[in-house]
């Protein structure tokens, strides 16, 4: 055996070990074949098959298995055959990796006895078996792809209504698939996607449809169930079947699923909304910590606003009529409370929903592609106000929150300049706030937009510093003029250790010539502490809550603005 072969075998054996741990509890036969058709690994559920074939690690694979493996390697896609072992019948699916290793996945079909049952037909064909050709099937899992489902779902719903039946759509997401790819490589990640696809397929009936949606997501369409509880039972069974554990390279990771489902016709009135609502339920499952399922109905009941399509429609309407408007919260001098500028914070009062919090509608705007338009309207309104304040002689600035979507827009900086230009304003009066997450150092497009905006004269601020994955690199490497210390970190300044941390951040800002603003000041005590450790700008309810534009002039009249000698710092 040459060393090259040994290397391959070692690699295969290592991977086999990792897989073995994951697969041991799988209820269906799973066998891994070496490039030479030897058994590398098998799980306990494979034993009846191996015994019937008198196939061991020391004997050759049965002829039909060899043929199946050969076909899988040659075609580079999944092939399957039916085999009978005593009274049991299995569908044996073979999938080859590029290194010649073949995974055999058995699916027992003995007990199904559903051949006479109606099969799911979509897009004019039978797709309940994962045998779709390249244009309809997903190459990795052999399952039908999203397109098949999208094309056929409408018709399926129509037929369900005709028969007085219901259809459930479950959206399944593999938690942390990206991390698994990063830790163990894409091939291993693919293996997991493939296995989970088959596991889902194994858990549903023959006439139900399992599709690979995209990446690490699957869509399951169930029909012919009587109670909603059948769906939750299935979700529970899937959760129980997939607590896989991936291990290797001194690292162990859990593989789990999150699921969300919605049912037609009670939760949705069309294929489109059914998809949307299953999606919302999945988001709720993710928000709840992953590794669980959520039912659209209860998720919507717990939080009526997650009936997102409704919220989205209202938001669209609001944007169309320009009903969103910013409120303004002052950013003040830590010593005398005079105003250096205002942060514009978007507000929405809907005729039907009442006041909707930005935490609720901003994510919807981001998800539905409305964030750029929202940002544009807020920026326009805030610059309008800035023009008024300036015209009244107040030398203050305005801060705008900029979403990642806006930063990614090629015309973003040009549009912002145009907004300034038509009002005769200067870029240095406007601060653009990007949050840590948005300003990801490694995102070249964002980085470039930040640099272009700074080069155009806008002041740039890094918002919510200390709330997430704070990185000092960001302050050093990107053109920020201001650092906004998040209220979660600011609160820690009340204790000795936290105070020293905030103090060193303030000192770092001074050393770098970066302005600092501490957010979320709710009481005099915290304001005093922060003054004592050198904070120069503060913002929070203690000074003022965000106020409508009409209240700003009065506020300015009572508090005054930072003296023109200080004005340099606000630019
Ligand atoms: P942010 O930019 O960090 O804004 C500060 C948030 O803290 C605001 O919440 C503000 O009302 C709140 N806040 C200020 N002082 C205090 C305080 O003393 N105590 C407490 N508990 N909260 C305080 P808001 O208005 O709900 O906005 C939340 C976030 O939504 C903002 O965080 C910002 O990231 C985003 N946002 C707001 N307006 C816009 C906008 O026009 N465009 C974009 N893209 N995002 C926006
Ligand atoms: Mg902000
Ligand atoms: Mg902030």
Coordinates of C-alpha atoms and ligand atoms in Angstrom, one line a residue:
X1 CA 0.0 0.0 0.0
X2 CA 1.6 3.3 -1.0
X3 CA 1.7 6.2 1.4
X4 CA -0.8 8.1 -0.7
X5 CA -3.4 5.3 -0.2
X6 CA -2.6 5.3 3.5
X7 CA -3.2 9.0 3.7
X8 CA -6.6 8.5 2.0
X9 CA -7.5 5.7 4.3
X10 CA -6.5 7.5 7.4
X11 CA -8.5 10.5 6.4
X12 CA -11.5 8.3 5.6
X13 CA -11.1 6.4 8.9
X14 CA -11.0 9.7 10.8
X15 CA -14.1 10.9 9.1
X16 CA -15.7 7.5 9.7
X17 CA -15.1 7.8 13.4
X18 CA -16.7 11.2 13.5
X19 CA -19.7 10.0 11.5
X20 CA -20.0 6.9 13.6
X21 CA -20.7 8.9 16.7
X22 CA -23.3 10.9 14.9
X23 CA -25.0 8.0 13.2
X24 CA -25.1 5.3 15.9
X25 CA -28.6 6.1 17.0
X26 CA -30.1 6.6 13.6
X27 CA -33.1 4.3 13.2
X28 CA -32.4 3.4 9.6
X29 CA -29.4 1.5 8.1
X30 CA -26.4 3.7 7.3
X31 CA -23.3 2.1 5.9
X32 CA -20.1 3.7 4.7
X33 CA -18.1 2.1 2.0
X34 CA -14.4 2.6 1.2
X35 CA -13.4 3.4 -2.4
X36 CA -12.6 -0.3 -2.6
X37 CA -16.1 -1.3 -1.5
X38 CA -15.2 -2.4 2.0
X39 CA -17.4 -1.6 4.9
X40 CA -15.9 1.3 6.8
X41 CA -18.6 2.0 9.3
X42 CA -22.2 1.0 9.9
X43 CA -24.7 1.7 12.5
X44 CA -26.7 -0.8 14.6
X45 CA -29.7 -0.5 12.4
X46 CA -27.6 -1.9 9.5
X47 CA -27.0 -5.2 11.3
X48 CA -30.0 -7.1 9.8
X49 CA -28.9 -6.1 6.3
X50 CA -25.2 -7.1 6.9
X51 CA -26.2 -10.3 8.5
X52 CA -28.6 -11.3 5.8
X53 CA -25.8 -10.7 3.2
X54 CA -23.2 -12.3 5.4
X55 CA -21.2 -9.2 4.8
X56 CA -18.5 -8.3 7.2
X57 CA -15.5 -5.9 7.3
X58 CA -13.5 -8.9 6.0
X59 CA -15.7 -10.0 3.1
X60 CA -16.5 -8.4 -0.1
X61 CA -19.6 -6.4 -0.6
X62 CA -22.5 -8.2 -2.3
X63 CA -22.5 -7.8 -6.0
X64 CA -25.7 -5.6 -6.1
X65 CA -24.2 -3.2 -3.5
X66 CA -21.0 -3.0 -5.6
X67 CA -23.1 -2.2 -8.7
X68 CA -25.0 0.5 -6.8
X69 CA -21.8 2.0 -5.5
X70 CA -20.2 2.0 -8.9
X71 CA -23.2 3.7 -10.4
X72 CA -23.2 6.4 -7.7
X73 CA -19.5 7.1 -8.3
X74 CA -19.9 7.2 -12.0
X75 CA -22.9 9.4 -12.1
X76 CA -21.8 11.7 -9.3
X77 CA -25.4 11.8 -8.1
X78 CA -27.6 9.7 -5.8
X79 CA -28.8 6.4 -7.1
X80 CA -31.1 4.0 -5.4
X81 CA -32.5 0.5 -5.6
X82 CA -35.0 -1.6 -3.7
X83 CA -33.7 -4.6 -1.8
X84 CA -35.5 -7.4 0.0
X85 CA -34.1 -9.0 3.1
X86 CA -36.3 -11.8 4.4
X87 CA -39.7 -10.2 4.9
X88 CA -38.3 -6.7 5.0
X89 CA -37.9 -4.4 2.0
X90 CA -35.6 -1.4 1.9
X91 CA -34.8 1.4 -0.5
X92 CA -31.1 1.6 -0.6
X93 CA -29.8 5.0 -1.6
X94 CA -26.1 5.4 -2.5
X95 CA -24.3 8.7 -2.6
X96 CA -20.7 9.0 -3.5
X97 CA -18.2 11.7 -2.3
X98 CA -15.5 12.8 -4.7
X99 CA -12.9 10.7 -2.8
X100 CA -14.8 7.5 -3.7
X101 CA -16.3 6.9 -0.3
X102 CA -20.0 5.9 -0.7
X103 CA -22.7 6.3 1.9
X104 CA -25.5 3.8 1.8
X105 CA -28.7 4.9 3.4
X106 CA -31.4 2.3 3.8
X107 CA -35.0 3.2 4.2
X108 CA -37.3 0.4 5.3
X109 CA -40.4 0.4 3.2
X110 CA -42.0 -2.8 4.4
X111 CA -44.4 -1.3 6.8
X112 CA -45.4 1.7 4.7
X113 CA -47.9 -0.2 2.5
X114 CA -48.9 3.1 1.0
X115 CA -48.4 2.2 -2.6
X116 CA -52.2 2.4 -3.1
X117 CA -52.5 5.7 -1.4
X118 CA -52.6 8.8 -3.6
X119 CA -49.2 10.2 -4.2
X120 CA -48.3 13.9 -4.1
X121 CA -48.3 15.3 -7.6
X122 CA -46.9 18.7 -8.2
X123 CA -45.8 20.4 -11.4
X124 CA -47.3 17.6 -13.4
X125 CA -45.3 14.7 -12.0
X126 CA -44.7 12.5 -9.0
X127 CA -42.0 14.1 -6.9
X128 CA -42.5 12.3 -3.6
X129 CA -39.5 10.1 -4.3
X130 CA -36.2 11.9 -4.3
X131 CA -35.3 10.9 -7.8
X132 CA -35.7 14.2 -9.6
X133 CA -33.4 15.0 -12.5
X134 CA -30.9 17.8 -12.4
X135 CA -33.5 20.5 -13.3
X136 CA -35.9 19.5 -10.5
X137 CA -33.7 17.7 -7.9
X138 CA -31.1 19.0 -5.5
X139 CA -27.8 17.4 -6.4
X140 CA -26.6 17.0 -2.9
X141 CA -29.5 15.4 -1.2
X142 CA -31.4 14.0 -4.2
X143 CA -34.5 15.6 -2.8
X144 CA -36.7 17.8 -5.0
X145 CA -35.6 21.4 -4.9
X146 CA -37.5 24.5 -3.8
X147 CA -38.6 25.2 -7.3
X148 CA -40.6 22.0 -7.4
X149 CA -42.4 23.0 -4.3
X150 CA -43.0 26.6 -5.3
X151 CA -44.4 25.5 -8.7
X152 CA -46.7 22.9 -7.2
X153 CA -47.8 24.3 -3.8
X154 CA -50.6 26.5 -5.2
X155 CA -52.2 23.6 -7.0
X156 CA -51.8 21.4 -4.0
X157 CA -53.6 23.9 -1.8
X158 CA -56.4 24.2 -4.3
X159 CA -56.8 20.4 -4.3
X160 CA -56.7 20.3 -0.5
X161 CA -59.6 22.8 -0.3
X162 CA -61.6 20.8 -2.8
X163 CA -61.3 17.8 -0.6
X164 CA -61.9 19.7 2.6
X165 CA -58.3 18.9 3.7
X166 CA -55.4 20.9 5.1
X167 CA -51.8 21.3 4.2
X168 CA -49.0 22.0 6.6
X169 CA -45.7 23.5 5.6
X170 CA -42.8 23.0 7.9
X171 CA -39.6 24.9 7.4
X172 CA -36.6 23.1 8.9
X173 CA -33.3 24.7 9.5
X174 CA -30.0 23.0 10.5
X175 CA -28.7 25.0 13.4
X176 CA -25.1 26.2 13.2
X177 CA -24.5 24.6 9.8
X178 CA -22.2 27.5 8.9
X179 CA -20.1 26.9 12.1
X180 CA -19.9 23.2 11.2
X181 CA -18.6 24.0 7.8
X182 CA -16.1 26.3 9.3
X183 CA -15.0 23.8 11.9
X184 CA -14.9 20.6 9.8
X185 CA -15.0 21.7 6.2
X186 CA -17.8 21.9 3.6
X187 CA -17.7 18.2 2.7
X188 CA -18.5 17.3 6.3
X189 CA -21.2 20.0 6.3
X190 CA -22.6 18.6 3.1
X191 CA -22.7 15.1 4.6
X192 CA -24.8 16.4 7.5
X193 CA -27.2 18.2 5.1
X194 CA -27.5 15.0 3.2
X195 CA -28.1 12.9 6.2
X196 CA -30.6 15.2 7.7
X197 CA -32.4 15.4 4.4
X198 CA -32.8 11.6 4.4
X199 CA -33.7 11.6 8.1
X200 CA -36.6 14.0 7.4
X201 CA -37.6 12.0 4.4
X202 CA -37.6 8.8 6.6
X203 CA -39.9 10.4 9.1
X204 CA -42.7 11.5 6.8
X205 CA -45.1 9.5 4.8
X206 CA -44.6 8.5 1.1
X207 CA -47.1 11.0 -0.1
X208 CA -45.6 13.9 1.8
X209 CA -43.0 16.1 0.1
X210 CA -39.6 16.9 1.4
X211 CA -37.6 19.6 -0.5
X212 CA -34.2 21.1 0.0
X213 CA -34.9 24.8 0.2
X214 CA -31.5 26.4 0.1
X215 CA -28.3 25.9 2.0
X216 CA -29.2 24.3 5.3
X217 CA -33.0 24.6 5.0
X218 CA -35.6 22.1 4.1
X219 CA -39.3 22.4 3.4
X220 CA -41.8 19.7 4.3
X221 CA -45.3 19.6 3.0
X222 CA -47.7 17.4 4.8
X223 CA -51.2 16.6 3.9
X224 CA -53.9 14.2 5.0
X225 CA -53.4 14.8 8.7
X226 CA -56.4 15.2 11.0
X227 CA -55.0 17.1 13.9
X228 CA -52.4 19.8 14.3
X229 CA -50.9 17.6 16.9
X230 CA -49.7 15.2 14.2
X231 CA -47.4 17.9 13.0
X232 CA -46.1 18.7 16.4
X233 CA -45.5 14.9 16.9
X234 CA -43.5 14.8 13.7
X235 CA -41.5 17.9 14.8
X236 CA -40.8 16.3 18.2
X237 CA -39.7 13.1 16.4
X238 CA -37.3 15.0 14.2
X239 CA -35.9 16.9 17.2
X240 CA -35.3 13.6 18.9
X241 CA -33.7 12.0 15.8
X242 CA -31.2 14.7 15.2
X243 CA -29.2 15.5 18.3
X244 CA -26.1 14.6 16.2
X245 CA -22.8 15.4 17.6
X246 CA -19.9 16.3 15.3
X247 CA -16.5 15.9 16.8
X248 CA -12.9 16.1 15.7
X249 CA -9.9 18.4 15.8
X250 CA -10.4 18.7 19.6
X251 CA -13.9 20.2 19.2
X252 CA -17.3 18.9 19.7
X253 CA -20.4 20.5 18.1
X254 CA -24.1 19.7 18.4
X255 CA -26.1 19.4 15.3
X256 CA -29.7 20.3 15.9
X257 CA -32.8 21.5 14.1
X258 CA -35.1 24.5 14.4
X259 CA -38.5 24.2 12.8
X260 CA -41.5 26.4 12.2
X261 CA -44.8 25.5 10.6
X262 CA -48.0 26.9 9.4
X263 CA -51.2 25.2 8.2
X264 CA -53.4 26.0 5.3
X265 CA -56.1 27.2 5.3
X266 CA -56.3 28.3 8.9
X267 CA -53.0 30.2 9.1
X268 CA -52.7 31.4 5.6
X269 CA -54.8 32.2 2.6
X270 CA -52.3 31.5 -0.2
X271 CA -49.1 29.5 -1.0
X272 CA -47.1 32.7 -0.6
X273 CA -48.4 33.5 2.9
X274 CA -48.1 29.9 4.0
X275 CA -44.4 30.1 3.1
X276 CA -44.1 33.4 4.8
X277 CA -45.8 32.2 8.0
X278 CA -43.8 29.0 8.2
X279 CA -40.8 31.3 7.9
X280 CA -42.0 33.5 10.8
X281 CA -42.6 30.5 13.0
X282 CA -39.0 29.3 12.2
X283 CA -37.7 32.7 13.1
X284 CA -39.5 32.4 16.4
X285 CA -37.9 29.0 17.0
X286 CA -34.5 30.5 16.3
X287 CA -35.3 33.4 18.6
X288 CA -36.3 31.0 21.3
X289 CA -32.8 29.5 21.3
X290 CA -32.9 27.0 18.4
X291 CA -33.2 23.3 18.7
X292 CA -37.0 23.6 19.0
X293 CA -40.1 24.1 16.9
X294 CA -42.7 26.8 16.8
X295 CA -46.2 26.7 15.5
X296 CA -47.2 29.8 13.6
X297 CA -50.6 30.0 15.4
X298 CA -49.1 30.2 18.9
X299 CA -46.2 32.3 17.8
X300 CA -48.6 34.8 16.2
X301 CA -50.9 34.7 19.3
X302 CA -47.9 35.4 21.6
X303 CA -46.8 38.3 19.5
X304 CA -49.5 39.5 17.1
X305 CA -47.0 41.6 15.3
X306 CA -45.2 38.6 14.0
X307 CA -48.1 38.1 11.7
X308 CA -45.4 39.9 9.7
X309 CA -47.1 40.0 6.4
X310 CA -49.7 42.2 8.0
X311 CA -47.1 44.4 9.7
X312 CA -45.2 44.5 6.4
X313 CA -48.2 45.6 4.5
X314 CA -48.9 48.4 7.1
X315 CA -45.2 49.4 6.9
X316 CA -45.3 49.6 3.1
X317 CA -48.4 51.7 3.4
X318 CA -46.7 54.0 5.9
X319 CA -43.6 54.4 3.8
X320 CA -45.7 55.0 0.7
X321 CA -47.5 57.9 2.5
X322 CA -44.3 59.0 4.3
X323 CA -45.8 58.4 7.7
X324 CA -42.7 57.4 9.5
X325 CA -40.9 60.2 11.1
X326 CA -37.9 60.6 13.3
X327 CA -38.0 61.7 17.0
X328 CA -34.9 63.5 18.2
X329 CA -32.9 62.7 21.3
X330 CA -30.3 65.2 22.5
X331 CA -26.6 64.4 22.8
X332 CA -25.3 66.7 25.5
X333 CA -22.2 68.0 27.0
X334 CA -21.4 66.0 30.1
X335 CA -20.6 69.1 32.2
X336 CA -23.4 71.5 31.6
X337 CA -26.0 69.6 29.7
X338 CA -25.9 72.0 26.7
X339 CA -26.8 70.4 23.4
X340 CA -24.2 69.2 20.9
X341 CA -26.6 67.6 18.5
X342 CA -29.6 65.2 18.2
X343 CA -29.9 61.6 17.2
X344 CA -32.7 61.0 14.9
X345 CA -34.7 57.8 15.9
X346 CA -37.3 56.5 13.6
X347 CA -40.9 56.4 15.0
X348 CA -44.1 54.9 13.6
X349 CA -47.6 55.4 14.8
X350 CA -49.9 53.3 12.7
X351 CA -53.7 54.0 12.6
X352 CA -54.5 50.4 13.3
X353 CA -51.5 49.0 15.2
X354 CA -50.8 52.1 17.3
X355 CA -47.2 52.9 18.2
X356 CA -45.0 50.2 16.8
X357 CA -41.5 49.9 18.4
X358 CA -38.5 50.2 16.2
X359 CA -37.2 46.9 17.6
X360 CA -40.3 45.3 16.0
X361 CA -40.5 47.1 12.6
X362 CA -36.8 47.7 11.8
X363 CA -36.1 43.9 11.5
X364 CA -39.2 43.6 9.3
X365 CA -38.0 46.5 7.1
X366 CA -34.6 44.9 6.9
X367 CA -36.0 41.5 6.0
X368 CA -38.4 42.9 3.4
X369 CA -36.0 45.1 1.6
X370 CA -37.6 48.3 3.0
X371 CA -34.7 49.4 5.1
X372 CA -33.1 51.6 2.4
X373 CA -36.3 53.4 1.7
X374 CA -36.9 53.9 5.4
X375 CA -33.4 55.2 5.9
X376 CA -33.9 57.6 3.0
X377 CA -37.1 59.0 4.4
X378 CA -35.6 59.4 7.9
X379 CA -32.5 61.1 6.6
X380 CA -34.6 63.4 4.4
X381 CA -36.8 64.4 7.4
X382 CA -33.8 64.8 9.8
X383 CA -31.9 67.0 7.3
X384 CA -34.9 69.1 6.8
X385 CA -34.9 69.7 10.6
X386 CA -31.2 70.3 10.7
X387 CA -31.7 73.0 8.1
X388 CA -34.3 74.7 10.3
X389 CA -32.1 74.5 13.5
X390 CA -29.1 75.9 11.6
X391 CA -31.2 78.6 10.1
X392 CA -32.3 79.6 13.6
X393 CA -28.7 79.9 14.6
X394 CA -28.2 76.7 16.5
X395 CA -24.8 75.3 15.8
X396 CA -25.6 71.7 16.3
X397 CA -25.4 68.5 14.3
X398 CA -27.7 65.5 13.6
X399 CA -26.9 61.8 13.9
X400 CA -28.5 59.2 11.7
X401 CA -28.6 55.5 12.1
X402 CA -27.5 53.8 8.9
X403 CA -28.5 50.2 8.2
X404 CA -26.2 47.8 6.6
X405 CA -28.5 47.6 3.6
X406 CA -28.1 51.3 3.0
X407 CA -24.4 51.1 3.3
X408 CA -24.4 48.4 0.7
X409 CA -26.3 50.6 -1.8
X410 CA -23.9 51.8 -4.4
X411 CA -25.6 55.2 -4.5
X412 CA -25.8 55.7 -0.7
X413 CA -23.1 58.3 -0.3
X414 CA -24.2 60.2 -3.5
X415 CA -27.8 60.2 -2.2
X416 CA -26.8 61.5 1.2
X417 CA -24.8 64.3 -0.5
X418 CA -27.7 65.2 -2.6
X419 CA -29.9 65.5 0.4
X420 CA -27.4 67.9 1.9
X421 CA -26.9 69.8 -1.3
X422 CA -30.6 70.7 -1.9
X423 CA -30.8 72.1 1.6
X424 CA -27.5 73.9 1.6
X425 CA -26.1 71.8 4.5
X426 CA -22.6 70.7 5.2
X427 CA -21.6 67.0 5.5
X428 CA -19.7 67.7 8.8
X429 CA -23.0 68.6 10.5
X430 CA -24.2 65.0 9.9
X431 CA -23.0 62.0 11.8
X432 CA -23.7 58.6 10.3
X433 CA -24.0 55.9 13.0
X434 CA -23.2 52.3 12.0
X435 CA -23.4 49.5 14.6
X436 CA -20.6 47.1 15.2
X437 CA -22.4 44.3 13.4
X438 CA -23.1 46.4 10.4
X439 CA -19.6 47.8 10.1
X440 CA -18.1 44.4 10.0
X441 CA -14.4 45.0 9.3
X442 CA -14.2 42.2 6.8
X443 CA -17.2 43.3 4.7
X444 CA -15.4 45.0 1.9
X445 CA -18.5 46.8 0.5
X446 CA -19.5 48.2 4.0
X447 CA -15.9 49.2 4.6
X448 CA -15.7 51.0 1.3
X449 CA -19.0 52.8 1.9
X450 CA -17.8 54.0 5.3
X451 CA -14.6 55.2 3.8
X452 CA -16.3 57.0 1.0
X453 CA -18.8 58.7 3.4
X454 CA -15.9 59.8 5.6
X455 CA -14.0 61.1 2.5
X456 CA -17.1 63.1 1.6
X457 CA -16.9 64.9 4.9
X458 CA -19.6 63.1 7.0
X459 CA -18.8 62.3 10.6
X460 CA -18.8 58.6 11.2
X461 CA -19.8 57.0 14.5
X462 CA -19.5 53.4 15.7
X463 CA -22.8 52.8 17.5
X464 CA -23.5 50.3 20.3
X465 CA -19.9 49.8 21.2
X466 CA -19.6 47.1 23.9
X467 CA -23.0 45.5 23.2
X468 CA -21.8 42.7 21.0
X469 CA -18.5 41.6 19.5
X470 CA -16.6 44.7 20.3
X471 CA -13.4 45.0 18.4
X472 CA -10.8 47.6 19.0
X473 CA -9.6 46.9 15.4
X474 CA -12.7 48.5 14.2
X475 CA -12.0 51.8 15.9
X476 CA -8.4 51.7 14.8
X477 CA -8.9 50.6 11.2
X478 CA -12.1 52.3 10.1
X479 CA -12.6 56.1 9.7
X480 CA -14.7 56.6 12.8
X481 CA -14.8 60.1 14.4
X482 CA -17.1 59.0 17.3
X483 CA -17.6 56.0 19.4
X484 CA -21.0 55.5 21.1
X485 CA -20.7 53.4 24.2
X486 CA -23.7 51.2 24.6
X487 CA -25.9 51.5 27.6
X488 CA -25.3 47.9 28.7
X489 CA -21.6 48.8 29.1
X490 CA -22.3 52.3 30.5
X491 CA -24.4 50.7 33.3
X492 CA -21.4 48.7 34.4
X493 CA -19.6 51.9 35.2
X494 CA -21.5 51.9 38.5
X495 CA -19.2 49.2 39.8
X496 CA -15.5 49.6 40.4
X497 CA -14.2 47.1 37.7
X498 CA -16.8 48.2 35.1
X499 CA -15.8 51.8 35.8
X500 CA -12.2 51.1 35.0
X501 CA -13.2 49.4 31.8
X502 CA -15.3 52.4 30.6
X503 CA -12.6 54.7 31.8
X504 CA -10.0 53.0 29.7
X505 CA -12.3 53.1 26.6
X506 CA -12.8 56.8 27.1
X507 CA -9.0 57.2 27.4
X508 CA -8.4 55.2 24.3
X509 CA -10.9 57.5 22.5
X510 CA -9.0 60.6 23.7
X511 CA -5.7 59.1 22.6
X512 CA -7.0 58.3 19.2
X513 CA -8.7 61.7 18.8
X514 CA -12.1 60.0 18.6
X515 CA -15.1 61.7 20.3
X516 CA -17.0 59.5 22.8
X517 CA -20.7 59.5 23.6
X518 CA -22.1 57.3 26.4
X519 CA -25.6 56.2 25.8
X520 CA -28.5 55.2 28.1
X521 CA -27.9 57.6 31.0
X522 CA -31.0 57.3 33.1
X523 CA -30.0 58.9 36.4
X524 CA -27.9 61.6 37.9
X525 CA -25.6 59.1 39.7
X526 CA -24.4 57.5 36.4
X527 CA -24.0 60.9 34.8
X528 CA -21.8 61.9 37.7
X529 CA -19.7 58.8 37.6
X530 CA -19.1 59.2 33.9
X531 CA -18.2 62.8 34.2
X532 CA -15.7 61.9 36.9
X533 CA -14.0 59.4 34.6
X534 CA -13.8 61.8 31.7
X535 CA -16.9 61.3 29.6
X536 CA -17.5 64.4 27.5
X537 CA -20.8 63.6 25.7
X538 CA -23.8 61.9 27.2
X539 CA -27.2 60.8 25.9
X540 CA -30.2 59.2 27.7
X541 CA -33.6 59.6 29.3
X542 CA -32.1 61.5 32.2
X543 CA -31.5 64.4 29.8
X544 CA -34.5 63.8 27.5
X545 CA -36.4 61.1 25.9
X546 CA -36.6 61.2 22.1
X547 CA -38.9 64.0 21.2
X548 CA -40.9 65.1 18.2
X549 CA -39.4 67.7 15.9
X550 CA -41.9 70.3 17.3
X551 CA -40.4 70.0 20.8
X552 CA -36.8 70.5 19.7
X553 CA -36.7 74.3 19.4
X554 CA -38.2 74.8 22.9
X555 CA -35.7 72.3 24.3
X556 CA -32.8 74.2 22.6
X557 CA -34.1 77.5 24.0
X558 CA -34.0 76.2 27.6
X559 CA -30.7 74.2 27.4
X560 CA -28.7 76.1 24.9
X561 CA -26.1 74.6 22.6
X562 CA -22.4 73.8 23.2
X563 CA -20.5 77.1 22.7
X564 CA -19.0 77.8 19.4
X565 CA -15.6 77.3 21.0
X566 CA -16.7 73.7 21.6
X567 CA -18.5 73.3 18.3
X568 CA -15.4 71.9 16.7
X569 CA -15.9 68.8 18.7
X570 CA -19.4 68.3 17.3
X571 CA -18.1 68.3 13.7
Ligands
LIG1 P1 -29.5 53.2 19.0 O1 -29.0 53.9 17.7 O2 -28.5 52.7 19.9 O3 -30.5 54.2 19.6 C1 -30.5 54.4 21.0 C2 -31.7 53.7 21.6 O4 -31.7 53.8 23.0 C3 -33.0 54.3 21.1 O5 -34.0 53.3 21.1 C4 -33.3 55.2 22.3 O6 -34.7 55.6 22.4 C5 -32.9 54.4 23.4 N1 -32.5 55.1 24.6 C6 -32.0 56.4 24.7 N2 -31.7 56.7 26.0 C7 -32.1 55.7 26.7 C8 -32.1 55.5 28.2 O7 -31.7 56.3 29.0 N3 -32.6 54.3 28.6 C9 -33.1 53.3 27.7 N4 -33.5 52.2 28.2 N5 -33.1 53.5 26.4 C10 -32.6 54.7 25.9 P2 -35.0 53.2 19.9 O8 -35.4 54.5 19.4 O9 -36.0 52.1 20.3 O10 -34.1 52.6 18.7 C11 -33.5 51.3 18.8 C12 -32.5 51.1 17.8 O11 -33.1 51.1 16.5 C13 -31.5 52.2 17.6 O12 -30.5 52.0 18.6 C14 -31.0 52.0 16.2 O13 -30.0 51.0 16.1 C15 -32.3 51.6 15.6 N6 -32.8 52.7 14.9 C16 -33.6 53.7 15.4 N7 -33.9 54.6 14.4 C17 -33.4 54.2 13.2 C18 -33.3 54.6 11.9 O14 -33.9 55.7 11.5 N8 -32.7 53.9 11.0 C19 -32.0 52.7 11.3 N9 -31.4 52.0 10.4 N10 -32.0 52.2 12.6 C20 -32.7 53.0 13.5
LIG2 MG1 -27.7 55.1 17.2
LIG3 MG1 -26.7 52.8 20.3

